[in-house]
PDB file of C-alpha atoms in Angstrom:
ATOM      1  CA  MET A   1      73.779  28.978  58.540  1.00 49.00           C
ATOM      2  CA  MET A   2      74.728  32.400  57.560  1.00 68.00           C
ATOM      3  CA  ALA A   3      76.266  33.211  54.242  1.00 76.00           C
ATOM      4  CA  ASN A   4      79.985  33.095  53.888  1.00 92.00           C
ATOM      5  CA  LEU A   5      81.582  36.572  54.479  1.00 97.00           C
ATOM      6  CA  LYS A   6      84.276  37.716  51.989  1.00 98.00           C
ATOM      7  CA  VAL A   7      86.563  40.567  52.975  1.00 98.00           C
ATOM      8  CA  TYR A   8      88.640  42.202  50.047  1.00 98.00           C
ATOM      9  CA  ALA A   9      91.434  44.113  51.702  1.00 98.00           C
ATOM     10  CA  ASP A  10      94.970  45.462  51.220  1.00 96.00           C
ATOM     11  CA  ARG A  11      96.671  45.259  54.753  1.00 96.00           C
ATOM     12  CA  MET A  12      98.679  48.601  53.836  1.00 94.00           C
ATOM     13  CA  SER A  13      95.280  50.211  53.760  1.00 95.00           C
ATOM     14  CA  GLN A  14      94.256  51.655  57.265  1.00 96.00           C
ATOM     15  CA  PRO A  15      90.505  50.853  56.712  1.00 98.00           C
ATOM     16  CA  SER A  16      91.062  47.542  55.626  1.00 98.00           C
ATOM     17  CA  ARG A  17      93.067  46.627  58.770  1.00 98.00           C
ATOM     18  CA  ALA A  18      90.235  47.959  60.912  1.00 98.00           C
ATOM     19  CA  VAL A  19      87.840  45.504  59.341  1.00 98.00           C
ATOM     20  CA  LEU A  20      90.203  42.686  59.385  1.00 98.00           C
ATOM     21  CA  ILE A  21      91.177  43.057  63.175  1.00 98.00           C
ATOM     22  CA  PHE A  22      87.328  43.440  64.075  1.00 98.00           C
ATOM     23  CA  CYS A  23      86.388  40.390  62.240  1.00 98.00           C
ATOM     24  CA  ARG A  24      89.273  38.293  63.722  1.00 98.00           C
ATOM     25  CA  PHE A  25      88.855  39.624  67.245  1.00 98.00           C
ATOM     26  CA  ASN A  26      85.129  38.858  67.210  1.00 98.00           C
ATOM     27  CA  GLY A  27      85.610  35.303  65.909  1.00 97.00           C
ATOM     28  CA  ILE A  28      83.776  36.128  62.707  1.00 97.00           C
ATOM     29  CA  ASP A  29      84.138  33.404  60.087  1.00 96.00           C
ATOM     30  CA  PHE A  30      85.287  35.108  56.779  1.00 97.00           C
ATOM     31  CA  GLU A  31      87.426  34.713  53.840  1.00 97.00           C
ATOM     32  CA  GLU A  32      90.084  37.251  53.352  1.00 98.00           C
ATOM     33  CA  ILE A  33      90.765  38.093  49.573  1.00 97.00           C
ATOM     34  CA  LYS A  34      93.862  40.242  49.103  1.00 97.00           C
ATOM     35  CA  VAL A  35      93.464  42.997  46.692  1.00 96.00           C
ATOM     36  CA  ASP A  36      97.121  44.105  46.100  1.00 93.00           C
ATOM     37  CA  ILE A  37      96.945  47.930  45.151  1.00 89.00           C
ATOM     38  CA  SER A  38     100.538  48.169  44.256  1.00 84.00           C
ATOM     39  CA  LYS A  39      99.712  45.717  41.480  1.00 87.00           C
ATOM     40  CA  ARG A  40      96.524  47.563  40.610  1.00 88.00           C
ATOM     41  CA  HIS A  41      94.340  44.689  41.502  1.00 90.00           C
ATOM     42  CA  HIS A  42      91.714  47.233  42.526  1.00 94.00           C
ATOM     43  CA  LEU A  43      91.385  48.296  39.071  1.00 92.00           C
ATOM     44  CA  SER A  44      90.506  44.927  37.624  1.00 95.00           C
ATOM     45  CA  PRO A  45      87.230  44.177  36.080  1.00 94.00           C
ATOM     46  CA  GLU A  46      86.761  41.190  38.573  1.00 94.00           C
ATOM     47  CA  PHE A  47      86.973  43.578  41.581  1.00 95.00           C
ATOM     48  CA  LYS A  48      84.783  46.276  39.832  1.00 96.00           C
ATOM     49  CA  GLU A  49      82.131  43.778  40.120  1.00 95.00           C
ATOM     50  CA  VAL A  50      82.622  43.745  43.815  1.00 96.00           C
ATOM     51  CA  ASN A  51      82.957  47.501  44.400  1.00 96.00           C
ATOM     52  CA  PRO A  52      82.366  49.791  41.387  1.00 96.00           C
ATOM     53  CA  LEU A  53      84.251  52.564  43.273  1.00 96.00           C
ATOM     54  CA  GLN A  54      87.327  50.308  42.979  1.00 95.00           C
ATOM     55  CA  LYS A  55      88.461  50.910  46.683  1.00 96.00           C
ATOM     56  CA  VAL A  56      89.324  48.659  49.560  1.00 97.00           C
ATOM     57  CA  PRO A  57      87.862  47.402  51.769  1.00 98.00           C
ATOM     58  CA  ALA A  58      84.789  45.738  50.483  1.00 98.00           C
ATOM     59  CA  ILE A  59      82.667  42.847  51.533  1.00 98.00           C
ATOM     60  CA  VAL A  60      80.484  40.283  49.875  1.00 98.00           C
ATOM     61  CA  HIS A  61      78.041  38.584  52.179  1.00 97.00           C
ATOM     62  CA  GLY A  62      75.782  36.316  50.248  1.00 95.00           C
ATOM     63  CA  ASN A  63      74.145  38.489  47.517  1.00 95.00           C
ATOM     64  CA  PHE A  64      74.964  41.620  49.418  1.00 97.00           C
ATOM     65  CA  ASN A  65      78.005  43.853  48.420  1.00 97.00           C
ATOM     66  CA  LEU A  66      79.148  46.820  50.637  1.00 98.00           C
ATOM     67  CA  SER A  67      82.010  49.277  50.453  1.00 97.00           C
ATOM     68  CA  GLU A  68      83.372  51.929  52.822  1.00 97.00           C
ATOM     69  CA  SER A  69      84.889  50.793  56.170  1.00 98.00           C
ATOM     70  CA  HIS A  70      82.699  52.479  58.445  1.00 98.00           C
ATOM     71  CA  ALA A  71      79.689  51.156  56.808  1.00 98.00           C
ATOM     72  CA  ILE A  72      81.164  47.689  56.802  1.00 98.00           C
ATOM     73  CA  LEU A  73      82.185  47.956  60.590  1.00 98.00           C
ATOM     74  CA  VAL A  74      78.514  49.035  61.401  1.00 98.00           C
ATOM     75  CA  TYR A  75      76.903  46.297  59.226  1.00 98.00           C
ATOM     76  CA  ILE A  76      79.105  43.287  60.652  1.00 98.00           C
ATOM     77  CA  ALA A  77      78.594  44.511  64.212  1.00 98.00           C
ATOM     78  CA  SER A  78      74.799  44.714  63.593  1.00 97.00           C
ATOM     79  CA  THR A  79      74.529  41.442  61.543  1.00 96.00           C
ATOM     80  CA  PHE A  80      76.727  38.842  63.110  1.00 96.00           C
ATOM     81  CA  PRO A  81      75.861  37.022  66.301  1.00 94.00           C
ATOM     82  CA  GLY A  82      78.379  37.295  69.199  1.00 93.00           C
ATOM     83  CA  VAL A  83      79.626  40.686  68.738  1.00 98.00           C
ATOM     84  CA  ALA A  84      79.790  42.292  72.065  1.00 98.00           C
ATOM     85  CA  ASP A  85      77.507  45.476  72.498  1.00 97.00           C
ATOM     86  CA  HIS A  86      80.313  47.951  73.333  1.00 98.00           C
ATOM     87  CA  TRP A  87      81.481  47.609  69.800  1.00 98.00           C
ATOM     88  CA  TYR A  88      78.405  49.383  68.261  1.00 98.00           C
ATOM     89  CA  PRO A  89      75.914  49.787  71.234  1.00 97.00           C
ATOM     90  CA  SER A  90      72.313  49.032  70.947  1.00 96.00           C
ATOM     91  CA  ASP A  91      71.676  52.345  72.801  1.00 97.00           C
ATOM     92  CA  LEU A  92      70.642  54.697  70.211  1.00 97.00           C
ATOM     93  CA  PHE A  93      72.261  57.832  71.936  1.00 97.00           C
ATOM     94  CA  THR A  94      75.677  56.094  72.323  1.00 96.00           C
ATOM     95  CA  ARG A  95      75.418  54.679  68.699  1.00 97.00           C
ATOM     96  CA  ALA A  96      74.772  58.240  67.445  1.00 98.00           C
ATOM     97  CA  LYS A  97      77.746  59.635  69.362  1.00 97.00           C
ATOM     98  CA  ILE A  98      79.964  56.819  67.786  1.00 98.00           C
ATOM     99  CA  ASN A  99      78.308  57.758  64.334  1.00 98.00           C
ATOM    100  CA  SER A 100      79.358  61.366  64.921  1.00 97.00           C
ATOM    101  CA  VAL A 101      83.053  60.434  65.579  1.00 98.00           C
ATOM    102  CA  LEU A 102      83.109  58.277  62.374  1.00 98.00           C
ATOM    103  CA  ASP A 103      81.691  61.071  60.383  1.00 97.00           C
ATOM    104  CA  TRP A 104      84.107  63.741  61.748  1.00 97.00           C
ATOM    105  CA  HIS A 105      87.038  61.074  61.120  1.00 98.00           C
ATOM    106  CA  HIS A 106      86.933  61.391  57.226  1.00 92.00           C
ATOM    107  CA  SER A 107      87.145  65.116  56.854  1.00 93.00           C
ATOM    108  CA  ASN A 108      89.548  65.678  59.756  1.00 97.00           C
ATOM    109  CA  LEU A 109      91.725  63.136  61.154  1.00 98.00           C
ATOM    110  CA  ARG A 110      91.864  60.896  58.039  1.00 97.00           C
ATOM    111  CA  HIS A 111      92.307  63.854  55.738  1.00 96.00           C
ATOM    112  CA  GLY A 112      95.282  65.157  57.448  1.00 97.00           C
ATOM    113  CA  ALA A 113      96.996  61.862  58.393  1.00 97.00           C
ATOM    114  CA  VAL A 114      96.610  60.469  54.795  1.00 94.00           C
ATOM    115  CA  ASN A 115      97.789  63.448  52.911  1.00 94.00           C
ATOM    116  CA  TYR A 116     100.803  64.140  55.315  1.00 96.00           C
ATOM    117  CA  VAL A 117     101.794  60.431  54.929  1.00 94.00           C
ATOM    118  CA  LEU A 118     101.566  60.663  51.064  1.00 91.00           C
ATOM    119  CA  ASP A 119     103.353  64.110  50.662  1.00 92.00           C
ATOM    120  CA  THR A 120     106.192  62.938  53.041  1.00 91.00           C
ATOM    121  CA  VAL A 121     106.766  59.298  52.608  1.00 89.00           C
ATOM    122  CA  LEU A 122     104.586  57.312  50.342  1.00 82.00           C
ATOM    123  CA  GLY A 123     104.354  59.736  47.425  1.00 77.00           C
ATOM    124  CA  PRO A 124     108.222  60.340  47.074  1.00 70.00           C
ATOM    125  CA  ALA A 125     108.895  56.607  47.441  1.00 65.00           C
ATOM    126  CA  THR A 126     106.573  55.978  44.552  1.00 64.00           C
ATOM    127  CA  GLY A 127     107.828  58.600  42.232  1.00 69.00           C
ATOM    128  CA  ARG A 128     105.308  61.290  43.197  1.00 75.00           C
ATOM    129  CA  PRO A 129     107.083  64.645  43.533  1.00 80.00           C
ATOM    130  CA  LEU A 130     107.606  65.831  47.018  1.00 80.00           C
ATOM    131  CA  ASN A 131     104.951  68.673  47.783  1.00 86.00           C
ATOM    132  CA  SER A 132     106.080  70.584  50.695  1.00 89.00           C
ATOM    133  CA  LYS A 133     103.264  73.038  50.750  1.00 94.00           C
ATOM    134  CA  ALA A 134     100.637  70.257  50.526  1.00 94.00           C
ATOM    135  CA  ALA A 135     102.560  68.493  53.361  1.00 95.00           C
ATOM    136  CA  ALA A 136     102.495  71.620  55.481  1.00 96.00           C
ATOM    137  CA  GLU A 137      98.687  72.034  54.977  1.00 97.00           C
ATOM    138  CA  ALA A 138      98.129  68.313  55.780  1.00 97.00           C
ATOM    139  CA  GLU A 139     100.300  68.749  58.989  1.00 98.00           C
ATOM    140  CA  ARG A 140      98.115  71.539  60.021  1.00 98.00           C
ATOM    141  CA  VAL A 141      94.791  69.577  59.655  1.00 98.00           C
ATOM    142  CA  LEU A 142      96.415  66.518  61.244  1.00 98.00           C
ATOM    143  CA  LEU A 143      97.508  68.578  64.270  1.00 98.00           C
ATOM    144  CA  SER A 144      94.186  70.265  64.550  1.00 98.00           C
ATOM    145  CA  SER A 145      92.483  66.844  64.499  1.00 98.00           C
ATOM    146  CA  LEU A 146      94.667  65.401  67.120  1.00 98.00           C
ATOM    147  CA  SER A 147      94.147  68.422  69.423  1.00 98.00           C
ATOM    148  CA  LYS A 148      90.131  67.930  69.029  1.00 97.00           C
ATOM    149  CA  LEU A 149      90.651  64.110  69.546  1.00 97.00           C
ATOM    150  CA  GLU A 150      92.444  64.898  72.748  1.00 96.00           C
ATOM    151  CA  ASP A 151      90.026  67.693  73.948  1.00 96.00           C
ATOM    152  CA  VAL A 152      86.789  66.624  72.721  1.00 96.00           C
ATOM    153  CA  TRP A 153      86.561  62.693  72.021  1.00 95.00           C
ATOM    154  CA  LEU A 154      88.950  61.794  74.631  1.00 97.00           C
ATOM    155  CA  ASN A 155      87.797  64.204  77.242  1.00 92.00           C
ATOM    156  CA  GLY A 156      86.650  61.852  79.965  1.00 85.00           C
ATOM    157  CA  ASP A 157      87.758  59.425  82.520  1.00 87.00           C
ATOM    158  CA  GLY A 158      87.361  56.247  80.176  1.00 93.00           C
ATOM    159  CA  ARG A 159      90.193  54.569  78.416  1.00 97.00           C
ATOM    160  CA  PHE A 160      88.472  54.940  75.030  1.00 98.00           C
ATOM    161  CA  LEU A 161      86.638  57.407  72.931  1.00 97.00           C
ATOM    162  CA  LEU A 162      83.595  59.162  74.467  1.00 94.00           C
ATOM    163  CA  GLY A 163      84.544  58.167  77.952  1.00 95.00           C
ATOM    164  CA  GLY A 164      84.092  54.379  77.069  1.00 95.00           C
ATOM    165  CA  SER A 165      85.634  51.680  79.239  1.00 96.00           C
ATOM    166  CA  GLN A 166      85.813  49.200  76.332  1.00 97.00           C
ATOM    167  CA  PRO A 167      86.501  50.003  72.546  1.00 98.00           C
ATOM    168  CA  SER A 168      83.837  50.681  69.846  1.00 98.00           C
ATOM    169  CA  ILE A 169      84.321  50.509  66.151  1.00 98.00           C
ATOM    170  CA  ALA A 170      85.248  54.196  66.060  1.00 98.00           C
ATOM    171  CA  ASP A 171      88.282  53.506  68.492  1.00 98.00           C
ATOM    172  CA  LEU A 172      89.386  50.789  66.167  1.00 98.00           C
ATOM    173  CA  SER A 173      88.988  52.827  62.941  1.00 98.00           C
ATOM    174  CA  LEU A 174      90.768  55.971  64.150  1.00 98.00           C
ATOM    175  CA  VAL A 175      93.593  54.132  65.919  1.00 98.00           C
ATOM    176  CA  CYS A 176      94.288  52.261  62.622  1.00 98.00           C
ATOM    177  CA  GLU A 177      94.360  55.527  60.809  1.00 98.00           C
ATOM    178  CA  LEU A 178      97.188  56.887  63.255  1.00 98.00           C
ATOM    179  CA  MET A 179      99.100  53.712  63.105  1.00 98.00           C
ATOM    180  CA  GLN A 180      99.901  54.832  59.254  1.00 96.00           C
ATOM    181  CA  LEU A 181     102.194  57.400  60.878  1.00 97.00           C
ATOM    182  CA  GLU A 182     104.619  54.458  61.621  1.00 96.00           C
ATOM    183  CA  VAL A 183     106.088  54.782  58.292  1.00 95.00           C
ATOM    184  CA  LEU A 184     107.188  58.468  59.164  1.00 95.00           C
ATOM    185  CA  GLU A 185     110.805  59.074  60.115  1.00 93.00           C
ATOM    186  CA  GLU A 186     110.761  58.632  63.922  1.00 94.00           C
ATOM    187  CA  LYS A 187     111.675  62.244  64.553  1.00 95.00           C
ATOM    188  CA  ASP A 188     108.493  63.411  62.599  1.00 96.00           C
ATOM    189  CA  ARG A 189     106.281  60.850  64.117  1.00 97.00           C
ATOM    190  CA  SER A 190     107.520  61.918  67.732  1.00 97.00           C
ATOM    191  CA  ARG A 191     107.086  65.668  66.862  1.00 97.00           C
ATOM    192  CA  ILE A 192     103.461  65.013  65.818  1.00 98.00           C
ATOM    193  CA  LEU A 193     102.288  62.668  68.280  1.00 98.00           C
ATOM    194  CA  SER A 194     104.318  63.068  71.549  1.00 98.00           C
ATOM    195  CA  PRO A 195     102.513  66.441  72.707  1.00 98.00           C
ATOM    196  CA  TYR A 196      99.050  64.247  72.797  1.00 98.00           C
ATOM    197  CA  LYS A 197      99.494  62.123  75.909  1.00 97.00           C
ATOM    198  CA  LYS A 198      95.804  61.043  75.866  1.00 97.00           C
ATOM    199  CA  VAL A 199      96.021  60.146  72.288  1.00 98.00           C
ATOM    200  CA  LEU A 200      99.098  58.070  72.838  1.00 98.00           C
ATOM    201  CA  GLN A 201      97.706  56.137  75.709  1.00 98.00           C
ATOM    202  CA  TRP A 202      94.393  55.563  73.742  1.00 98.00           C
ATOM    203  CA  ILE A 203      96.340  54.216  70.902  1.00 98.00           C
ATOM    204  CA  GLU A 204      98.100  51.588  73.387  1.00 98.00           C
ATOM    205  CA  ASN A 205      94.679  50.887  75.125  1.00 98.00           C
ATOM    206  CA  THR A 206      93.202  50.026  71.692  1.00 98.00           C
ATOM    207  CA  ARG A 207      96.249  48.031  70.746  1.00 98.00           C
ATOM    208  CA  THR A 208      96.269  45.946  73.897  1.00 98.00           C
ATOM    209  CA  ALA A 209      92.262  45.560  73.836  1.00 98.00           C
ATOM    210  CA  THR A 210      92.516  43.856  70.334  1.00 98.00           C
ATOM    211  CA  ASN A 211      95.861  41.981  70.591  1.00 98.00           C
ATOM    212  CA  PRO A 212      97.132  39.690  69.355  1.00 98.00           C
ATOM    213  CA  TYR A 213      95.164  40.527  66.185  1.00 98.00           C
ATOM    214  CA  PHE A 214      96.356  44.124  66.203  1.00 98.00           C
ATOM    215  CA  GLU A 215      99.906  43.405  66.002  1.00 98.00           C
ATOM    216  CA  ASP A 216      99.391  40.586  63.476  1.00 98.00           C
ATOM    217  CA  VAL A 217      97.413  42.496  60.955  1.00 98.00           C
ATOM    218  CA  HIS A 218      99.878  45.558  61.245  1.00 98.00           C
ATOM    219  CA  SER A 219     102.784  43.362  60.788  1.00 97.00           C
ATOM    220  CA  ILE A 220     102.852  44.358  57.059  1.00 96.00           C
ATOM    221  CA  LEU A 221     103.117  48.189  58.234  1.00 96.00           C
ATOM    222  CA  TYR A 222     105.949  47.227  60.434  1.00 96.00           C
ATOM    223  CA  ARG A 223     107.892  45.600  57.496  1.00 95.00           C
ATOM    224  CA  ALA A 224     107.206  48.745  55.269  1.00 93.00           C
ATOM    225  CA  LYS A 225     108.443  50.995  58.099  1.00 93.00           C
ATOM    226  CA  LYS A 226     111.794  48.919  58.236  1.00 94.00           C
ATOM    227  CA  LYS A 227     111.985  49.219  54.346  1.00 91.00           C
ATOM    228  CA  PHE A 228     111.654  52.979  54.372  1.00 89.00           C
ATOM    229  CA  GLU A 229     114.098  53.147  57.058  1.00 89.00           C
ATOM    230  CA  GLN A 230     116.701  51.323  55.098  1.00 89.00           C
ATOM    231  CA  GLN A 231     115.925  53.442  52.098  1.00 83.00           C
ATOM    232  CA  ARG A 232     116.288  56.674  54.263  1.00 81.00           C
ATOM    233  CA  SER A 233     119.857  55.215  55.471  1.00 83.00           C
ATOM    234  CA  LYS A 234     121.000  54.667  51.834  1.00 83.00           C
ATOM    235  CA  VAL A 235     120.075  58.234  50.820  1.00 76.00           C
ATOM    236  CA  ALA A 236     121.889  59.607  53.710  1.00 75.00           C
ATOM    237  CA  GLU A 237     124.922  57.591  52.926  1.00 76.00           C
ATOM    238  CA  SER A 238     124.983  58.113  49.112  1.00 75.00           C
ATOM    239  CA  GLY A 239     123.153  61.403  48.825  1.00 66.00           C
ATOM    240  CA  THR A 240     121.052  59.997  46.063  1.00 60.00           C
ATOM    241  CA  GLU A 241     117.313  58.664  45.896  1.00 55.00           C
ATOM    242  CA  PRO A 242     116.727  54.910  46.058  1.00 47.00           C
ATOM    243  CA  ARG A 243     116.004  53.121  42.998  1.00 47.00           C
ATOM    244  CA  ASN A 244     113.639  50.751  44.368  1.00 43.00           C
ATOM    245  CA  LYS A 245     110.215  52.135  44.790  1.00 45.00           C
ATOM    246  CA  MET A 246     107.495  50.758  46.905  1.00 45.00           C
ATOM    247  CA  GLY A 247     104.070  50.292  45.248  1.00 42.00           C
ATOM    248  CA  SER A 248     101.376  52.965  45.523  1.00 41.00           C
ATOM    249  CA  HIS A 249      98.487  52.475  47.903  1.00 41.00           C
ATOM    250  CA  SER A 250      95.602  54.499  47.127  1.00 42.00           C
ATOM    251  CA  LYS A 251      92.940  54.478  49.665  1.00 44.00           C
ATOM    252  CA  MET A 252      95.435  54.118  52.342  1.00 46.00           C
TER     253      MET A 252
END
């Protein structure tokens, strides 16, 4: 019998959602332990024992601790029986290509998406001053990344990254990243994503391939989206900033 897997996660964190969806879709027996970053649970001494970097997600599997979502996805896909080969293929050439997408993700797509959302929605909502210059730079990186995603990683006849007919851990990780754009005003989300038809179709392909778990794990994000919409509506009506602030989520 394998040791019990514990997944420490905050569902407002896109890397956390990727790990949770992967585990649930693949029928992996695990215990989800909520780390509410808005309540600073990630800074507690108890969580620091799990992950000294104090970021989510993190896992404990027996005596083995691991952080960083890409490493966690690779580990689970390689360790647990019953995970289909397409998630992290045994073919070394395909695996290397998936690793290249994951490495690219951090300094490109993730860098642009995280900072744009922070400097347009999440930052101002938590009392962080709006930084229009930083938002403009983040948008530039995000749009460049979407272009690369469309022209390079989705440049093929397949439904998924690298021409795949089935999703890999890279598809799940990157799509969860882009789902964070749900909290934007719809006009901004549409402006950013609508020119990239392949990207939009790929998001839907990954959503469909991993449902119902995809929608269930993202339900917290949809609730946050509704709350932000209500806040924006109140601001438009009153001309003043809302008093209620949503908690900060570092390591989105």
